[in-house]
PDB file of C-alpha atoms in Angstrom:
ATOM      1  CA  MET A1081     -13.474  33.999 -17.246  1.00  0.00           C
ATOM      2  CA  PRO A1082     -13.883  30.296 -16.063  1.00  0.00           C
ATOM      3  CA  ASN A1083     -12.771  29.296 -12.652  1.00  0.00           C
ATOM      4  CA  PRO A1084      -9.493  27.659 -13.045  1.00  0.00           C
ATOM      5  CA  ILE A1085      -9.833  25.936  -9.736  1.00  0.00           C
ATOM      6  CA  LYS A1086     -12.256  23.021 -10.204  1.00  0.00           C
ATOM      7  CA  GLY A1087     -12.844  20.261  -7.828  1.00  0.00           C
ATOM      8  CA  LYS A1088     -12.636  16.577  -8.969  1.00  0.00           C
ATOM      9  CA  ASN A1089     -15.149  13.843  -8.558  1.00  0.00           C
ATOM     10  CA  ILE A1090     -14.201  10.607  -6.912  1.00  0.00           C
ATOM     11  CA  GLN A1091     -13.704   8.818 -10.221  1.00  0.00           C
ATOM     12  CA  GLU A1092     -11.220  11.496 -11.378  1.00  0.00           C
ATOM     13  CA  ILE A1093      -9.386  11.394  -8.108  1.00  0.00           C
ATOM     14  CA  ALA A1094      -9.140   7.536  -8.143  1.00  0.00           C
ATOM     15  CA  ALA A1095      -8.111   7.569 -11.779  1.00  0.00           C
ATOM     16  CA  ASP A1096      -5.261   9.997 -10.961  1.00  0.00           C
ATOM     17  CA  ARG A1097      -3.679   7.860  -8.351  1.00  0.00           C
ATOM     18  CA  GLU A1098      -0.556   6.105  -9.583  1.00  0.00           C
ATOM     19  CA  ILE A1099      -1.715   2.692  -8.150  1.00  0.00           C
ATOM     20  CA  ALA A1100      -4.915   2.992 -10.313  1.00  0.00           C
ATOM     21  CA  GLN A1101      -2.926   3.850 -13.410  1.00  0.00           C
ATOM     22  CA  LEU A1102      -0.405   0.905 -13.027  1.00  0.00           C
ATOM     23  CA  LEU A1103      -3.277  -1.470 -12.288  1.00  0.00           C
ATOM     24  CA  ARG A1104      -5.136  -0.423 -15.433  1.00  0.00           C
ATOM     25  CA  GLN A1105      -1.986  -0.893 -17.480  1.00  0.00           C
ATOM     26  CA  GLN A1106      -1.478  -4.335 -15.989  1.00  0.00           C
ATOM     27  CA  ILE A1107      -4.953  -5.844 -15.896  1.00  0.00           C
ATOM     28  CA  LYS A1108      -6.231  -7.258 -19.056  1.00  0.00           C
ATOM     29  CA  ALA A1109      -9.319  -9.147 -17.925  1.00  0.00           C
ATOM     30  CA  GLU A1110     -12.296  -6.890 -17.637  1.00  0.00           C
ATOM     31  CA  ALA A1111     -13.866  -8.774 -14.769  1.00  0.00           C
ATOM     32  CA  ILE A1112     -10.751  -8.297 -12.743  1.00  0.00           C
ATOM     33  CA  TRP A1113     -10.423  -4.669 -13.630  1.00  0.00           C
ATOM     34  CA  GLU A1114     -13.978  -3.956 -12.407  1.00  0.00           C
ATOM     35  CA  ARG A1115     -13.103  -5.297  -8.996  1.00  0.00           C
ATOM     36  CA  ALA A1116      -9.779  -3.430  -9.106  1.00  0.00           C
ATOM     37  CA  TRP A1117     -11.656  -0.251 -10.058  1.00  0.00           C
ATOM     38  CA  LYS A1118     -13.842  -0.684  -6.891  1.00  0.00           C
ATOM     39  CA  TYR A1119     -10.575  -0.902  -4.962  1.00  0.00           C
ATOM     40  CA  CYS A1120      -9.228   2.164  -6.713  1.00  0.00           C
ATOM     41  CA  LEU A1121     -12.491   4.127  -5.876  1.00  0.00           C
ATOM     42  CA  LYS A1122     -12.018   3.266  -2.246  1.00  0.00           C
ATOM     43  CA  LEU A1123      -8.468   4.560  -2.423  1.00  0.00           C
ATOM     44  CA  GLY A1124      -9.774   7.677  -4.097  1.00  0.00           C
ATOM     45  CA  ARG A1125     -11.893   8.413  -1.068  1.00  0.00           C
ATOM     46  CA  LEU A1126      -9.038   8.256   1.345  1.00  0.00           C
ATOM     47  CA  THR A1127      -7.144  11.397   2.231  1.00  0.00           C
ATOM     48  CA  HIS A1128      -4.014  10.162   4.073  1.00  0.00           C
ATOM     49  CA  ALA A1129      -1.998   6.966   4.485  1.00  0.00           C
ATOM     50  CA  PRO A1130      -3.343   4.587   7.121  1.00  0.00           C
ATOM     51  CA  VAL A1131      -2.561   5.470  10.748  1.00  0.00           C
ATOM     52  CA  THR A1132      -4.982   3.624  13.105  1.00  0.00           C
ATOM     53  CA  ALA A1133      -5.683  -0.032  13.037  1.00  0.00           C
ATOM     54  CA  LYS A1134      -9.182   0.709  11.928  1.00  0.00           C
ATOM     55  CA  GLU A1135      -7.843   2.528   8.898  1.00  0.00           C
ATOM     56  CA  TYR A1136      -5.544  -0.442   7.970  1.00  0.00           C
ATOM     57  CA  LEU A1137      -8.404  -2.861   8.360  1.00  0.00           C
ATOM     58  CA  ARG A1138     -10.351  -0.933   5.591  1.00  0.00           C
ATOM     59  CA  MET A1139      -8.537  -3.152   3.161  1.00  0.00           C
ATOM     60  CA  LYS A1140      -9.744  -6.410   4.753  1.00  0.00           C
ATOM     61  CA  GLU A1141     -12.876  -6.285   2.529  1.00  0.00           C
ATOM     62  CA  PHE A1142     -10.610  -6.653  -0.557  1.00  0.00           C
ATOM     63  CA  ALA A1143      -8.136  -9.142   1.043  1.00  0.00           C
ATOM     64  CA  ALA A1144     -10.199 -12.161  -0.007  1.00  0.00           C
ATOM     65  CA  ASP A1145     -10.220 -11.379  -3.684  1.00  0.00           C
ATOM     66  CA  GLU A1146      -7.310 -13.524  -4.818  1.00  0.00           C
ATOM     67  CA  ALA A1147      -6.974 -12.114  -8.253  1.00  0.00           C
ATOM     68  CA  LEU A1148      -7.079  -8.392  -7.045  1.00  0.00           C
ATOM     69  CA  VAL A1149      -4.638  -9.117  -4.297  1.00  0.00           C
ATOM     70  CA  GLU A1150      -2.181 -10.690  -6.872  1.00  0.00           C
ATOM     71  CA  GLU A1151      -2.569  -7.810  -9.234  1.00  0.00           C
ATOM     72  CA  VAL A1152      -1.919  -5.257  -6.540  1.00  0.00           C
ATOM     73  CA  PHE A1153       1.047  -7.463  -5.346  1.00  0.00           C
ATOM     74  CA  HIS A1154       2.562  -7.401  -8.827  1.00  0.00           C
ATOM     75  CA  VAL A1155       2.330  -3.634  -8.974  1.00  0.00           C
ATOM     76  CA  LEU A1156       3.976  -3.284  -5.592  1.00  0.00           C
ATOM     77  CA  LYS A1157       6.866  -5.557  -6.660  1.00  0.00           C
ATOM     78  CA  ARG A1158       7.817  -3.153  -9.477  1.00  0.00           C
ATOM     79  CA  TYR A1159       6.812   0.079  -7.817  1.00  0.00           C
ATOM     80  CA  GLU A1160       9.765   2.446  -7.284  1.00  0.00           C
ATOM     81  CA  VAL A1161       9.353   4.000  -4.055  1.00  0.00           C
ATOM     82  CA  PRO A1162      11.434   7.361  -3.760  1.00  0.00           C
ATOM     83  CA  ASN A1163      13.703   8.103  -0.875  1.00  0.00           C
ATOM     84  CA  GLY A1164      12.564  11.558  -0.510  1.00  0.00           C
ATOM     85  CA  ASN A1165       9.687  14.054  -0.236  1.00  0.00           C
ATOM     86  CA  PRO A1166       6.447  12.745  -1.896  1.00  0.00           C
ATOM     87  CA  VAL A1167       5.423  16.255  -2.869  1.00  0.00           C
ATOM     88  CA  LEU A1168       8.535  16.659  -4.955  1.00  0.00           C
ATOM     89  CA  THR A1169       8.462  13.118  -6.370  1.00  0.00           C
ATOM     90  CA  GLY A1170       4.743  12.761  -6.818  1.00  0.00           C
ATOM     91  CA  PHE A1171       4.761   9.522  -4.873  1.00  0.00           C
ATOM     92  CA  ASP A1172       1.246   8.099  -4.183  1.00  0.00           C
ATOM     93  CA  VAL A1173       1.716   7.603  -0.383  1.00  0.00           C
ATOM     94  CA  ILE A1174      -2.011   6.778   0.115  1.00  0.00           C
ATOM     95  CA  GLY A1175      -2.316   4.228  -2.615  1.00  0.00           C
ATOM     96  CA  TYR A1176       0.981   2.530  -1.947  1.00  0.00           C
ATOM     97  CA  PHE A1177       0.491   2.123   1.875  1.00  0.00           C
ATOM     98  CA  TYR A1178      -3.072   0.994   1.588  1.00  0.00           C
ATOM     99  CA  SER A1179      -1.861  -1.471  -0.945  1.00  0.00           C
ATOM    100  CA  ILE A1180       0.823  -2.702   1.560  1.00  0.00           C
ATOM    101  CA  ALA A1181      -2.021  -2.919   4.078  1.00  0.00           C
ATOM    102  CA  LEU A1182      -3.997  -5.181   1.609  1.00  0.00           C
ATOM    103  CA  ILE A1183      -1.133  -7.695   1.038  1.00  0.00           C
ATOM    104  CA  SER A1184      -0.358  -7.557   4.816  1.00  0.00           C
ATOM    105  CA  GLN A1185      -3.931  -8.928   5.438  1.00  0.00           C
ATOM    106  CA  ALA A1186      -4.299 -11.282   2.511  1.00  0.00           C
ATOM    107  CA  ARG A1187      -4.110 -15.098   3.377  1.00  0.00           C
ATOM    108  CA  GLN A1188      -3.292 -16.513  -0.164  1.00  0.00           C
ATOM    109  CA  ASN A1189       0.364 -16.521  -1.264  1.00  0.00           C
ATOM    110  CA  ARG A1190       1.144 -15.464   2.410  1.00  0.00           C
ATOM    111  CA  ASP A1191       4.834 -16.684   2.255  1.00  0.00           C
ATOM    112  CA  GLU A1192       5.486 -14.719  -0.964  1.00  0.00           C
ATOM    113  CA  HIS A1193       3.941 -11.515   0.455  1.00  0.00           C
ATOM    114  CA  LEU A1194       5.909 -11.905   3.782  1.00  0.00           C
ATOM    115  CA  LEU A1195       9.101 -12.513   1.875  1.00  0.00           C
ATOM    116  CA  PHE A1196       8.517  -9.308  -0.171  1.00  0.00           C
ATOM    117  CA  LEU A1197       7.829  -7.335   3.121  1.00  0.00           C
ATOM    118  CA  HIS A1198      10.982  -8.620   4.628  1.00  0.00           C
ATOM    119  CA  GLN A1199      12.981  -7.681   1.537  1.00  0.00           C
ATOM    120  CA  LEU A1200      11.389  -4.236   1.489  1.00  0.00           C
ATOM    121  CA  THR A1201      11.967  -3.824   5.164  1.00  0.00           C
ATOM    122  CA  ASP A1202      15.677  -4.918   4.852  1.00  0.00           C
ATOM    123  CA  ARG A1203      16.226  -2.526   1.813  1.00  0.00           C
ATOM    124  CA  TRP A1204      14.580   0.429   3.320  1.00  0.00           C
ATOM    125  CA  ILE A1205      16.462  -0.023   6.715  1.00  0.00           C
ATOM    126  CA  LYS A1206      19.743  -0.082   4.679  1.00  0.00           C
ATOM    127  CA  GLU A1207      18.710   2.969   2.587  1.00  0.00           C
ATOM    128  CA  GLU A1208      17.319   4.779   5.709  1.00  0.00           C
ATOM    129  CA  ASN A1209      14.203   5.397   3.630  1.00  0.00           C
ATOM    130  CA  PRO A1210      11.939   7.859   5.285  1.00  0.00           C
ATOM    131  CA  TYR A1211       8.829   5.782   4.374  1.00  0.00           C
ATOM    132  CA  GLY A1212      10.180   3.159   6.677  1.00  0.00           C
ATOM    133  CA  ARG A1213       8.273   4.609   9.593  1.00  0.00           C
ATOM    134  CA  LEU A1214       5.046   4.119   7.643  1.00  0.00           C
ATOM    135  CA  LEU A1215       5.967   0.502   6.900  1.00  0.00           C
ATOM    136  CA  HIS A1216       6.805  -0.054  10.579  1.00  0.00           C
ATOM    137  CA  ARG A1217       3.431   1.485  11.589  1.00  0.00           C
ATOM    138  CA  ASN A1218       1.663  -1.048   9.258  1.00  0.00           C
ATOM    139  CA  MET A1219       3.437  -3.994  10.908  1.00  0.00           C
ATOM    140  CA  LYS A1220       2.715  -2.432  14.365  1.00  0.00           C
ATOM    141  CA  ARG A1221      -1.008  -1.780  13.875  1.00  0.00           C
ATOM    142  CA  LEU A1222      -1.702  -5.189  12.148  1.00  0.00           C
ATOM    143  CA  SER A1223       0.607  -7.645  14.093  1.00  0.00           C
ATOM    144  CA  LYS A1224      -2.271  -8.438  16.728  1.00  0.00           C
ATOM    145  CA  GLN A1225      -4.519  -9.640  14.031  1.00  0.00           C
ATOM    146  CA  TYR A1226      -1.741 -11.111  11.951  1.00  0.00           C
ATOM    147  CA  PRO A1227       0.941 -12.452  14.298  1.00  0.00           C
ATOM    148  CA  ASP A1228       3.175 -13.477  11.253  1.00  0.00           C
ATOM    149  CA  LEU A1229       3.972  -9.758  10.921  1.00  0.00           C
ATOM    150  CA  LYS A1230       5.449  -9.534  14.418  1.00  0.00           C
ATOM    151  CA  PRO A1231       9.091 -10.309  13.223  1.00  0.00           C
ATOM    152  CA  LEU A1232       8.755  -7.352  10.837  1.00  0.00           C
ATOM    153  CA  GLU A1233       7.465  -5.115  13.545  1.00  0.00           C
ATOM    154  CA  SER A1234      10.411  -6.174  15.694  1.00  0.00           C
ATOM    155  CA  LYS A1235      12.941  -5.500  12.930  1.00  0.00           C
ATOM    156  CA  TRP A1236      11.497  -1.964  12.365  1.00  0.00           C
ATOM    157  CA  ALA A1237      11.454  -1.286  16.200  1.00  0.00           C
ATOM    158  CA  LEU A1238      15.201  -1.955  16.388  1.00  0.00           C
ATOM    159  CA  PHE A1239      15.991   0.459  13.567  1.00  0.00           C
ATOM    160  CA  VAL A1240      13.554   3.186  14.766  1.00  0.00           C
ATOM    161  CA  ASP A1241      15.070   2.887  18.282  1.00  0.00           C
ATOM    162  CA  LYS A1242      18.636   3.191  16.751  1.00  0.00           C
ATOM    163  CA  SER A1243      17.509   6.346  14.712  1.00  0.00           C
ATOM    164  CA  VAL A1244      16.013   8.270  17.508  1.00  0.00           C
TER     165      VAL A1244
END
């Protein structure tokens, strides 16, 4: 009888991530998809959402790729983040929050990315979305290198202080 438990290789893990599937559906240009696939492979190697500044900064290598950043940004804008347990919902916590880290570090279209992050923050605070703590951590870890994230960090800090 064959073993029903079989490990996956990195390509299979990367392809299974929801972010990778959404990017593949969206990206038509093969040259951009090749770069996006490298990004997806990086995500496939990660075992948890970013925690330390060093982990957040892993996305810096991709932040200068304007086409990739815009494709990821468009996926994030239409991504429905559940307000519940990721195990039960199948939410790609790793892919989503590393993608948030990516747009948090990208310099192009900065105003549009910051507006999105502010709107997301406001919505999640209103909903009391449990993933808000991860978004707050993103701002907290990156605000030294990216001071324009400081207002978002402060907004989250007020919410976190109230909810404790």
